[in-house]
Coordinates of C-alpha atoms in Angstrom, one line a residue:
Chain A
M1 CA -26.3 5.8 -33.4
T2 CA -29.2 3.3 -31.7
A3 CA -29.7 1.3 -34.8
P4 CA -26.1 -0.1 -35.5
A5 CA -25.5 0.0 -31.4
K6 CA -28.1 -2.0 -30.9
A7 CA -27.8 -4.4 -33.6
S8 CA -24.6 -5.8 -32.3
R9 CA -26.5 -7.0 -28.9
V10 CA -28.3 -9.9 -29.0
V11 CA -30.8 -9.8 -26.7
P12 CA -31.7 -13.7 -25.4
P13 CA -35.5 -14.4 -25.7
G14 CA -35.8 -15.4 -22.2
E15 CA -34.6 -12.0 -21.0
A16 CA -36.4 -9.9 -22.8
T17 CA -39.7 -10.8 -22.2
A18 CA -38.6 -11.2 -18.3
R19 CA -37.8 -7.5 -18.3
T20 CA -41.3 -6.4 -20.1
R21 CA -43.5 -8.3 -17.9
G22 CA -43.4 -5.3 -15.1
P23 CA -45.5 -4.5 -12.1
Y24 CA -48.7 -3.7 -14.5
R25 CA -49.7 -6.3 -16.9
S26 CA -52.4 -6.9 -18.8
S27 CA -54.7 -3.6 -18.0
T28 CA -58.0 -3.9 -20.5
P29 CA -58.0 0.1 -20.9
A30 CA -54.5 -0.1 -22.4
D31 CA -55.7 -2.7 -24.3
V32 CA -58.7 -1.2 -25.6
A33 CA -56.8 2.4 -26.1
L34 CA -54.3 0.6 -28.5
L35 CA -56.7 -1.5 -30.2
L36 CA -58.0 1.8 -31.0
L37 CA -54.7 3.3 -32.3
G38 CA -53.9 0.3 -34.3
A39 CA -56.9 0.3 -36.2
C40 CA -56.2 3.7 -37.2
F41 CA -52.5 2.1 -38.4
L42 CA -54.3 -0.7 -40.3
L43 CA -57.3 0.9 -42.3
P44 CA -55.1 2.6 -44.9
L45 CA -53.5 -1.4 -45.5
L46 CA -56.8 -2.4 -45.2
W47 CA -57.5 -0.6 -48.7
L48 CA -54.9 -2.2 -50.3
V49 CA -55.9 -5.7 -49.5
L50 CA -59.5 -5.2 -50.3
A51 CA -58.7 -3.3 -53.8
S52 CA -56.4 -5.8 -54.8
L53 CA -59.2 -8.4 -54.9
D54 CA -61.9 -6.4 -56.3
A55 CA -62.2 -6.0 -60.2
D56 CA -63.5 -2.8 -60.1
A57 CA -62.0 -1.1 -56.7
S58 CA -62.1 2.6 -56.6
H59 CA -60.6 4.8 -53.6
E60 CA -63.4 3.6 -51.0
T61 CA -62.5 0.7 -48.8
R62 CA -65.4 -2.3 -49.0
V63 CA -65.9 -5.8 -49.6
P64 CA -65.8 -6.9 -52.8
A65 CA -68.9 -8.0 -53.9
Q66 CA -66.8 -10.6 -55.7
A67 CA -63.5 -11.2 -54.2
G68 CA -61.1 -12.9 -57.5
L69 CA -57.8 -12.6 -58.1
E70 CA -58.6 -11.0 -62.0
N71 CA -56.2 -8.0 -60.9
F72 CA -53.5 -10.5 -60.1
A73 CA -54.1 -12.0 -63.6
A74 CA -54.1 -8.6 -65.5
I75 CA -50.8 -7.6 -64.6
M76 CA -49.3 -10.7 -64.6
T77 CA -47.4 -9.6 -68.1
P78 CA -43.7 -9.5 -68.8
A79 CA -43.8 -5.8 -69.5
L80 CA -45.5 -4.6 -66.8
L81 CA -44.4 -7.1 -64.0
L82 CA -41.5 -9.1 -64.5
Q83 CA -39.3 -6.9 -66.2
P84 CA -39.6 -4.1 -63.4
L85 CA -39.3 -6.6 -61.0
W86 CA -36.4 -7.8 -62.5
N87 CA -34.7 -4.5 -62.3
S88 CA -35.3 -3.9 -58.5
L89 CA -34.0 -7.1 -58.0
V90 CA -30.4 -6.2 -60.1
L91 CA -30.4 -2.7 -58.3
S92 CA -31.1 -3.8 -55.0
T93 CA -28.4 -6.9 -55.3
G94 CA -26.1 -5.2 -56.8
T95 CA -26.2 -2.4 -54.3
A96 CA -26.0 -4.4 -50.8
A97 CA -23.3 -6.5 -52.5
V98 CA -21.4 -3.5 -53.6
T99 CA -22.2 -2.3 -49.7
L100 CA -21.4 -4.8 -48.3
V101 CA -17.8 -5.4 -49.9
A102 CA -16.8 -2.2 -49.2
A103 CA -17.9 -2.0 -45.4
V104 CA -16.7 -5.0 -44.5
L105 CA -13.0 -3.9 -46.1
A106 CA -13.4 -0.7 -44.6
A107 CA -14.5 -1.9 -41.3
Y108 CA -11.5 -4.4 -40.9
P109 CA -8.2 -1.5 -40.3
L110 CA -11.3 0.5 -38.1
S111 CA -11.8 -2.9 -35.9
R112 CA -8.8 -4.0 -35.4
Y113 CA -5.8 -1.6 -35.4
R114 CA -5.6 1.6 -32.6
S115 CA -5.0 5.0 -34.3
R116 CA -6.1 8.5 -33.8
F117 CA -7.5 8.4 -37.5
N118 CA -10.6 5.9 -36.5
T119 CA -12.3 8.0 -34.2
P120 CA -12.5 11.4 -36.8
F121 CA -13.7 9.0 -39.5
M122 CA -16.2 7.2 -37.6
Y123 CA -17.5 10.5 -37.0
T124 CA -17.7 11.9 -40.4
V125 CA -19.0 8.8 -41.7
L126 CA -22.0 9.4 -39.4
F127 CA -22.1 12.7 -40.4
G128 CA -22.9 11.1 -43.6
T129 CA -25.6 9.6 -42.3
C130 CA -27.3 12.4 -41.6
L131 CA -27.2 14.0 -44.8
P132 CA -30.8 14.5 -46.3
I133 CA -30.4 12.5 -49.6
T134 CA -33.3 13.9 -51.0
A135 CA -31.6 17.1 -51.2
I136 CA -28.0 16.1 -53.3
M137 CA -30.5 14.7 -55.8
V138 CA -30.6 17.2 -57.8
P139 CA -27.0 18.1 -57.9
V140 CA -26.2 14.4 -58.4
Y141 CA -28.6 14.7 -61.2
G142 CA -26.6 17.2 -62.2
L143 CA -23.2 15.1 -61.8
F144 CA -24.4 12.4 -63.6
V145 CA -25.7 14.9 -66.7
Q146 CA -21.4 15.8 -66.4
L147 CA -20.3 12.4 -66.3
E148 CA -22.1 11.1 -68.7
L149 CA -23.7 8.7 -66.4
L150 CA -27.9 8.9 -66.4
D151 CA -29.7 6.4 -67.3
S152 CA -26.6 3.9 -66.4
M153 CA -27.8 0.9 -63.7
P154 CA -24.1 0.3 -62.8
A155 CA -23.3 4.1 -62.0
T156 CA -27.1 4.2 -60.0
I157 CA -26.0 1.1 -58.1
L158 CA -22.6 3.0 -57.5
F159 CA -24.3 5.8 -55.9
M160 CA -26.8 3.9 -54.2
A161 CA -24.4 2.0 -52.5
A162 CA -22.6 5.2 -51.3
T163 CA -25.7 6.5 -49.4
A164 CA -26.0 3.3 -48.0
L165 CA -22.6 2.8 -46.9
P166 CA -22.2 5.0 -43.6
M167 CA -24.8 3.0 -42.0
A168 CA -23.3 -0.3 -43.1
I169 CA -19.6 0.7 -42.1
W170 CA -21.3 1.6 -38.4
M171 CA -23.3 -1.8 -38.6
T172 CA -20.2 -3.9 -39.7
R173 CA -17.4 -2.2 -37.7
N174 CA -19.8 -3.5 -34.9
F175 CA -20.5 -6.7 -35.8
M176 CA -16.9 -7.1 -36.6
D177 CA -16.1 -5.6 -33.1
A178 CA -18.0 -8.5 -31.5
V179 CA -15.5 -11.3 -33.0
P180 CA -12.2 -11.5 -30.4
A181 CA -9.0 -10.2 -32.1
S182 CA -7.4 -13.9 -30.1
L183 CA -9.2 -15.4 -32.9
E184 CA -7.2 -14.5 -35.5
E185 CA -3.4 -14.2 -34.6
A186 CA -3.7 -18.1 -33.8
A187 CA -3.9 -18.1 -38.0
W188 CA -1.4 -15.2 -38.1
V189 CA 1.0 -17.5 -36.7
D190 CA 0.5 -19.8 -39.3
G191 CA 1.9 -17.4 -41.5
A192 CA -2.0 -16.5 -43.0
S193 CA -2.1 -12.5 -44.1
R194 CA -4.3 -10.1 -42.3
M195 CA -6.8 -10.7 -45.0
T196 CA -6.7 -14.2 -45.5
A197 CA -7.7 -14.3 -41.6
L198 CA -10.2 -11.8 -42.5
R199 CA -11.6 -14.0 -44.9
T200 CA -11.3 -17.3 -43.6
I201 CA -11.9 -16.6 -40.1
V202 CA -13.5 -13.3 -39.0
L203 CA -16.3 -13.5 -41.8
P204 CA -17.5 -16.7 -41.2
L205 CA -17.7 -16.1 -37.6
M206 CA -19.8 -12.9 -38.1
R207 CA -21.8 -14.1 -41.0
Q208 CA -25.4 -13.7 -39.1
G209 CA -24.3 -9.8 -38.8
L210 CA -23.3 -9.4 -42.8
G211 CA -26.8 -11.5 -43.8
V212 CA -28.3 -8.8 -41.2
V213 CA -26.6 -5.7 -43.2
F214 CA -27.2 -7.0 -46.5
I215 CA -31.0 -7.4 -46.2
F216 CA -30.7 -3.8 -44.5
V217 CA -29.2 -2.8 -47.2
F218 CA -31.3 -4.7 -49.7
I219 CA -34.7 -3.4 -48.3
Q220 CA -34.0 0.4 -48.2
A221 CA -32.6 0.2 -52.2
W222 CA -35.9 -2.0 -52.9
G223 CA -38.4 0.8 -51.3
N224 CA -36.1 3.5 -52.5
F225 CA -38.4 5.5 -55.5
F226 CA -37.1 8.6 -55.8
V227 CA -33.2 7.7 -56.5
P228 CA -34.0 5.5 -60.0
F229 CA -37.2 8.1 -60.1
V230 CA -34.1 11.0 -60.9
L231 CA -31.0 8.7 -62.4
L232 CA -32.7 5.9 -64.6
L233 CA -34.8 7.5 -67.1
S234 CA -35.5 4.8 -69.7
E235 CA -38.2 2.3 -69.3
A236 CA -36.2 -0.4 -69.7
N237 CA -34.4 0.5 -67.0
Q238 CA -37.3 1.4 -64.5
P239 CA -37.3 -0.9 -60.9
A240 CA -41.2 -1.2 -60.0
A241 CA -41.5 1.6 -57.6
V242 CA -40.7 3.6 -60.9
S243 CA -42.8 1.7 -63.3
I244 CA -45.4 1.5 -61.3
F245 CA -45.6 5.2 -60.4
T246 CA -44.9 6.1 -63.9
F247 CA -47.8 3.3 -65.6
F248 CA -50.3 4.0 -63.0
G249 CA -49.6 7.8 -62.9
Q250 CA -51.3 7.8 -66.3
H251 CA -53.3 5.0 -66.2
G252 CA -54.4 4.6 -62.3
A253 CA -57.6 6.5 -63.0
V254 CA -59.4 3.3 -63.8
A255 CA -57.2 0.8 -62.5
Y256 CA -57.0 0.9 -58.5
G257 CA -57.4 -2.9 -58.4
Q258 CA -54.6 -3.6 -60.4
L259 CA -52.2 -0.4 -58.7
A260 CA -53.3 -2.0 -55.4
A261 CA -52.4 -6.0 -56.7
F262 CA -48.8 -4.6 -58.0
S263 CA -47.9 -3.4 -54.7
I264 CA -48.9 -6.1 -52.9
L265 CA -46.5 -8.5 -55.2
Y266 CA -43.9 -5.6 -55.0
S267 CA -43.9 -5.6 -51.4
L268 CA -44.2 -9.2 -50.4
P269 CA -39.7 -9.9 -50.9
V270 CA -39.4 -6.7 -48.9
L271 CA -42.0 -7.7 -46.2
A272 CA -40.4 -11.3 -46.4
L273 CA -36.8 -10.1 -45.4
Y274 CA -38.2 -7.9 -42.7
V275 CA -39.4 -10.9 -40.9
I276 CA -36.3 -13.0 -41.5
V277 CA -34.1 -9.6 -40.3
A278 CA -36.4 -9.5 -37.0
K279 CA -36.8 -13.2 -36.3
G280 CA -32.8 -13.7 -36.6
A281 CA -31.2 -10.7 -35.4
G282 CA -33.3 -11.1 -31.8
S283 CA -34.3 -7.4 -32.7
P284 CA -36.5 -5.4 -35.0
F285 CA -34.1 -3.0 -34.5
A286 CA -31.4 -3.3 -36.8
L287 CA -33.7 -2.1 -39.6
S288 CA -33.9 1.5 -37.4
G289 CA -33.5 3.9 -40.1
A290 CA -34.4 1.4 -43.4
V291 CA -36.5 4.3 -44.1
R292 CA -35.3 7.0 -45.6
G293 CA -36.8 9.3 -47.9
Chain B
M1 CA 12.8 4.1 -40.1
A2 CA 10.2 6.3 -39.2
A3 CA 8.8 7.0 -42.8
Q4 CA 9.0 3.3 -43.3
T5 CA 6.5 3.0 -40.3
G6 CA 4.5 5.9 -41.5
V7 CA 4.2 3.9 -45.0
R8 CA 3.0 0.6 -43.5
G9 CA 0.5 2.3 -41.3
L10 CA -0.9 4.1 -44.3
L11 CA -0.7 0.2 -46.4
R12 CA -2.8 -1.1 -43.5
Y13 CA -5.7 1.1 -44.0
L14 CA -5.4 0.4 -47.2
P15 CA -9.2 -1.8 -47.8
V16 CA -10.7 1.7 -46.7
L17 CA -10.4 3.2 -50.1
P18 CA -13.0 1.6 -51.8
A19 CA -15.3 3.0 -49.1
V20 CA -13.5 6.4 -49.3
V21 CA -13.5 6.8 -53.2
L22 CA -17.5 5.8 -52.9
L23 CA -18.0 8.3 -50.4
A24 CA -16.1 11.3 -51.8
V25 CA -17.3 10.6 -55.5
F26 CA -21.0 10.0 -55.0
L27 CA -21.9 11.8 -51.7
A28 CA -19.0 15.1 -50.9
G29 CA -18.7 15.7 -54.7
P30 CA -22.4 16.4 -55.0
V31 CA -22.6 18.6 -52.3
L32 CA -19.4 20.2 -53.4
W33 CA -20.8 20.3 -56.8
A34 CA -24.4 21.7 -55.0
L35 CA -21.9 24.9 -53.5
H36 CA -20.8 25.7 -57.0
A37 CA -24.0 25.2 -58.7
S38 CA -26.0 27.2 -56.6
F39 CA -23.6 30.4 -58.2
T40 CA -24.6 29.6 -61.6
N41 CA -27.2 29.8 -63.9
A42 CA -27.5 26.3 -64.6
G43 CA -30.3 24.6 -66.6
L44 CA -31.9 21.5 -67.3
T45 CA -31.7 21.9 -71.1
G46 CA -30.4 24.4 -73.5
R47 CA -27.3 26.3 -73.8
N48 CA -26.9 26.6 -69.8
A49 CA -26.9 23.2 -69.6
R50 CA -24.0 23.1 -71.2
N51 CA -22.2 26.3 -70.4
P52 CA -23.5 27.6 -67.3
D53 CA -22.5 31.4 -66.2
W54 CA -21.5 32.1 -62.2
I55 CA -23.5 34.6 -61.4
G56 CA -22.6 34.7 -58.2
L57 CA -25.3 35.3 -55.5
E58 CA -28.0 35.7 -57.8
N59 CA -29.8 32.5 -57.1
Y60 CA -29.2 33.4 -52.9
Q61 CA -30.7 36.8 -53.6
R62 CA -34.2 35.4 -55.5
L63 CA -34.9 33.1 -53.1
L64 CA -34.9 36.1 -50.4
V65 CA -37.1 38.0 -52.7
D66 CA -39.4 34.6 -54.2
P67 CA -42.7 34.3 -52.3
V68 CA -42.8 31.2 -52.4
F69 CA -39.3 30.1 -50.7
P70 CA -40.4 31.6 -47.4
L71 CA -44.0 29.8 -47.8
S72 CA -41.6 26.3 -48.2
L73 CA -39.3 26.6 -45.5
G74 CA -42.3 27.8 -43.3
L75 CA -44.3 24.3 -44.6
T76 CA -41.1 22.2 -44.3
V77 CA -40.8 23.5 -40.8
L78 CA -44.5 22.7 -39.6
F79 CA -44.3 19.7 -41.3
V80 CA -41.7 18.3 -39.2
L81 CA -43.1 19.7 -36.0
G82 CA -46.4 18.6 -36.6
S83 CA -45.8 15.2 -37.8
A84 CA -41.7 14.3 -36.3
V85 CA -41.5 16.1 -33.4
L86 CA -45.3 15.9 -32.3
G87 CA -46.7 13.5 -33.9
Q88 CA -44.5 10.5 -34.6
N89 CA -42.6 11.1 -31.2
L90 CA -45.5 11.0 -29.3
L91 CA -47.7 8.4 -30.7
G92 CA -44.8 6.4 -30.6
L93 CA -44.1 6.9 -27.0
A94 CA -48.0 6.4 -25.9
L95 CA -47.7 3.1 -28.3
A96 CA -44.8 2.2 -26.3
V97 CA -45.9 2.6 -22.7
L98 CA -49.5 1.0 -24.1
M99 CA -48.3 -2.0 -25.2
R100 CA -46.5 -3.0 -21.8
R101 CA -49.8 -2.6 -20.2
A102 CA -51.9 -4.3 -22.4
R103 CA -52.1 -8.2 -23.4
R104 CA -49.1 -9.8 -25.1
A105 CA -51.3 -10.6 -28.2
V106 CA -52.8 -7.4 -28.2
S107 CA -49.7 -5.8 -28.2
A108 CA -48.1 -8.0 -30.6
V109 CA -50.9 -7.3 -33.6
V110 CA -50.5 -4.0 -33.0
G111 CA -46.9 -3.8 -33.3
T112 CA -46.9 -5.8 -36.2
T113 CA -49.9 -3.3 -38.3
V114 CA -47.9 -0.3 -36.9
V115 CA -44.5 -1.7 -38.1
A116 CA -46.1 -3.1 -41.7
A117 CA -46.8 0.7 -42.6
W118 CA -43.5 1.6 -41.9
V119 CA -41.7 -1.6 -43.4
L120 CA -43.7 -1.1 -46.6
P121 CA -41.9 1.0 -49.7
E122 CA -42.5 4.1 -49.5
I123 CA -44.1 4.6 -52.8
V124 CA -46.9 1.6 -52.0
A125 CA -46.8 3.7 -48.3
A126 CA -47.8 6.6 -50.6
F127 CA -50.2 5.2 -52.7
A128 CA -51.9 3.6 -50.1
A129 CA -51.9 7.2 -48.0
Y130 CA -53.4 8.8 -51.3
A131 CA -56.6 6.6 -51.3
Y132 CA -56.8 7.2 -48.0
F133 CA -57.5 10.8 -48.0
S134 CA -59.1 11.3 -51.5
R135 CA -62.6 12.9 -52.2
D136 CA -64.5 9.3 -52.0
G137 CA -61.5 7.8 -49.8
T138 CA -61.7 5.6 -46.6
L139 CA -61.3 8.4 -44.2
N140 CA -64.7 10.5 -45.5
Q141 CA -66.5 7.4 -45.7
L142 CA -65.6 7.7 -42.1
L143 CA -67.0 10.8 -41.5
G144 CA -70.1 10.2 -43.4
G145 CA -70.6 7.5 -41.6
L146 CA -70.6 10.0 -38.6
G147 CA -72.7 12.4 -40.5
L148 CA -70.0 14.8 -41.1
D149 CA -68.6 17.2 -43.4
Q150 CA -66.5 14.8 -46.0
P151 CA -64.0 17.6 -47.4
D152 CA -61.6 17.1 -49.8
W153 CA -58.5 16.8 -47.9
L154 CA -56.1 16.2 -51.0
Y155 CA -57.0 19.7 -51.5
S156 CA -58.6 21.6 -49.2
W157 CA -56.4 20.2 -46.5
P158 CA -53.4 19.1 -47.9
M159 CA -51.0 19.9 -45.1
A160 CA -53.0 18.6 -42.6
A161 CA -53.3 15.2 -45.1
V162 CA -49.7 14.8 -45.5
V163 CA -48.8 15.4 -42.1
L164 CA -51.1 12.6 -40.9
A165 CA -49.8 10.4 -43.5
N166 CA -46.3 10.7 -42.1
I167 CA -47.1 9.8 -39.1
W168 CA -48.5 7.0 -39.7
R169 CA -46.0 6.1 -42.1
G170 CA -43.1 6.6 -39.2
T171 CA -44.2 6.4 -36.0
A172 CA -42.9 2.4 -35.7
F173 CA -39.6 3.9 -35.7
S174 CA -40.3 5.9 -32.8
M175 CA -42.6 2.9 -31.2
L176 CA -39.4 0.9 -31.2
V177 CA -36.7 3.2 -30.5
Y178 CA -39.1 3.6 -27.0
R179 CA -40.0 -0.2 -26.8
A180 CA -35.8 -1.0 -26.3
A181 CA -35.4 2.3 -24.5
L182 CA -38.2 1.4 -21.7
N183 CA -37.1 -2.2 -21.9
D184 CA -33.8 -0.7 -20.6
V185 CA -35.7 0.8 -17.5
P186 CA -35.2 -1.6 -14.4
S187 CA -38.2 -2.8 -13.3
E188 CA -37.6 -2.6 -9.6
V189 CA -37.4 1.7 -10.3
A190 CA -40.9 1.4 -11.1
E191 CA -41.6 -0.8 -8.3
A192 CA -40.2 1.2 -5.9
A193 CA -41.8 4.2 -7.2
Q194 CA -45.6 2.1 -6.9
M195 CA -44.4 1.8 -3.0
D196 CA -44.2 5.2 -2.9
G197 CA -47.4 5.6 -3.9
A198 CA -46.8 7.0 -7.0
G199 CA -49.4 6.9 -9.8
G200 CA -49.0 6.0 -12.8
W201 CA -48.8 9.5 -15.1
Q202 CA -46.2 10.7 -12.0
R203 CA -43.9 7.7 -12.4
L204 CA -43.7 8.4 -16.1
A205 CA -43.3 11.8 -15.7
Y206 CA -40.6 12.0 -12.9
I207 CA -39.1 8.4 -13.2
T208 CA -39.4 6.7 -16.7
L209 CA -38.8 10.0 -18.7
P210 CA -35.7 11.2 -16.9
M211 CA -34.4 7.9 -17.9
I212 CA -34.8 7.5 -21.3
R213 CA -33.6 11.2 -21.8
G214 CA -31.1 9.9 -24.0
S215 CA -33.3 7.9 -26.4
I216 CA -35.5 10.6 -26.3
A217 CA -33.0 13.4 -27.6
T218 CA -31.3 10.8 -30.1
N219 CA -35.1 9.8 -31.9
L220 CA -35.8 13.5 -31.8
M221 CA -32.5 14.0 -33.8
L222 CA -33.0 10.9 -36.3
I223 CA -36.9 11.2 -37.0
T224 CA -36.5 14.9 -37.9
L225 CA -33.7 14.2 -40.0
Q226 CA -35.7 11.4 -41.7
T227 CA -38.7 14.0 -41.9
L228 CA -36.7 16.9 -43.6
A229 CA -35.6 14.5 -46.2
V230 CA -39.7 13.4 -47.3
F231 CA -39.9 13.5 -51.2
T232 CA -42.2 10.6 -52.4
L233 CA -45.0 10.6 -49.9
I234 CA -45.8 14.4 -50.6
W235 CA -44.9 14.0 -54.1
V236 CA -47.5 11.0 -54.8
M237 CA -50.4 12.4 -52.9
T238 CA -50.7 16.0 -53.7
A239 CA -47.0 17.1 -55.8
G240 CA -47.1 20.1 -54.2
G241 CA -49.8 21.4 -54.5
P242 CA -52.8 23.0 -55.1
A243 CA -50.5 25.8 -55.8
N244 CA -47.7 25.4 -53.8
A245 CA -49.7 24.8 -50.2
S246 CA -48.0 21.9 -49.2
S247 CA -44.3 22.2 -51.1
T248 CA -41.7 21.7 -48.5
L249 CA -38.1 21.8 -49.4
P250 CA -36.9 18.8 -51.1
I251 CA -40.5 19.1 -53.3
L252 CA -39.4 23.1 -54.1
A253 CA -36.3 21.8 -55.2
Y254 CA -37.4 19.0 -57.8
Q255 CA -40.0 21.4 -59.0
E256 CA -37.1 24.3 -59.5
A257 CA -34.6 21.9 -61.0
F258 CA -36.8 19.5 -63.1
R259 CA -40.2 21.1 -63.8
F260 CA -39.0 24.6 -64.4
G261 CA -35.7 23.3 -65.3
D262 CA -33.5 25.8 -63.2
I263 CA -31.1 23.9 -62.0
G264 CA -29.1 26.4 -60.5
Y265 CA -32.2 28.0 -58.8
G266 CA -33.1 24.3 -57.5
T267 CA -29.8 23.6 -56.3
A268 CA -29.8 26.8 -54.0
V269 CA -32.9 25.6 -52.6
A270 CA -31.3 22.1 -51.7
T271 CA -28.1 23.6 -50.6
V272 CA -30.4 25.7 -47.7
L273 CA -32.1 21.9 -46.9
I274 CA -28.4 20.2 -47.1
L275 CA -27.3 23.2 -44.4
I276 CA -29.9 22.6 -42.2
G277 CA -29.6 18.6 -42.3
A278 CA -26.1 19.7 -41.7
V279 CA -26.9 21.5 -38.1
F280 CA -28.7 19.1 -37.3
G281 CA -26.4 16.3 -37.6
A282 CA -24.0 18.2 -35.9
V283 CA -26.0 18.4 -33.0
Y284 CA -27.2 15.0 -33.2
I285 CA -23.5 14.0 -33.1
R286 CA -22.5 16.0 -30.3
L287 CA -25.2 14.5 -28.0
L288 CA -24.0 11.2 -28.9
R289 CA -20.4 12.3 -28.5
E290 CA -21.6 13.6 -25.1
S291 CA -23.6 10.6 -23.7
K292 CA -20.8 8.1 -24.7
R293 CA -18.0 10.0 -22.5

């Protein structure tokens, strides 16, 4: 459970830099080796950027003969770009909101009360994070058929929230443990109920942590392809991850440039959110585990 | 009185309920449904979709006879060992070690590149990898430039292509885990070893690696679980082909259920995958509990 455990510990930037300055800094062979490895990682990404600017892009990586934004202009249509991105937004925001509310409610008793129930519950939840989600998609499809929930946006949101919950409960409880209980006790003396104290005192104090959990779940949902691919069938409901696959799976042979342009526009929101979390939470660690098939 | 405190105790845990219901309906439910459905002849369409018959162990007997299943199991092991245990794990460690020795700017740039491949939505990463390995893609451009053979990777060497693509996609996770772990190794220890005349490799093998063995174990478990579940990357690059040459268990389960319409058999494959995940999950939780003691 490295991710949630580390997420709650915000390392002051000064401390981290002092530690990394070991006895061996700035060696040129290490620079060269690292740059070579970095180049290998960069190449596939480079194709994406160059092809998006090239009106007759192919699979080749090459500097466009005439760089321009034609590809971006070509995909800027409501049906092709805006509707899928809107669906992605609804799906991801809904998933993150449901997850956050359920995780906060569940984390409160687990963080504040001592009970024999806590440890087994937390380990059961942790076990849930280990479940290969792709393996349960066939059974989930069967379940959705039986309950007549196929192609239902709310049901898909609830399912995606359930898959994100185990990790979210762990992270939220760690953030909540960091808020001292003594702060609430003053409020109880004034007659506030547990839930009022949670809302008015605990949550505002952990809002940064809540932001991390929200963004973490949002990024996961935004990038998810397989779940909406199986559960959302009609074009009107499909998020960008699926529409990009179905559209370019059928017409892709000619439109690599547009594919790359669409991919970039679709990726920008999560790249931006990642930067926010990595900066704000002190450590990019908060996002470990964000990629699960 | 005792009953009253019992009721109060239960009431205090009421906020956990929404999370428990979500997890029960959408995670535990499908897993149990999978166990059940794998003993039936449930179909995607037709009569067997509405009223599946109980056929006992027939699906599992078919697994043993079907030549594709052992092939798929072997490919899954190859994929996990090659891309996660060896590829991501060792490359992530190498990157983390090199980053401590390289100049700060170099390590920041390379780190960002590696993380970018990991933060991108999975479908975008899959398209980029597909373009990179395709017949006239970047890799063959490079090989051609060196005067080497240019095979059609996705057709002739599909497993090599998806293993390399998954290393490219997932190494960032191991790199982040090992960077954090190495930061926690006090620099005094390394300095003392250096005074005693230990070389770089000796320090790594006898001091650093033993000190971070907990992180190594955790990382191996987590990337194994993540890699077991990889679907999108392989689906976009090869769709499991040619002729099942790259169909790992998630791909096989999907194909059987949705391409050939045999939900019962597909669910049996998925159940095997869930069981493998459960074994690794149980080992992971054991490791974690022991390290907490």
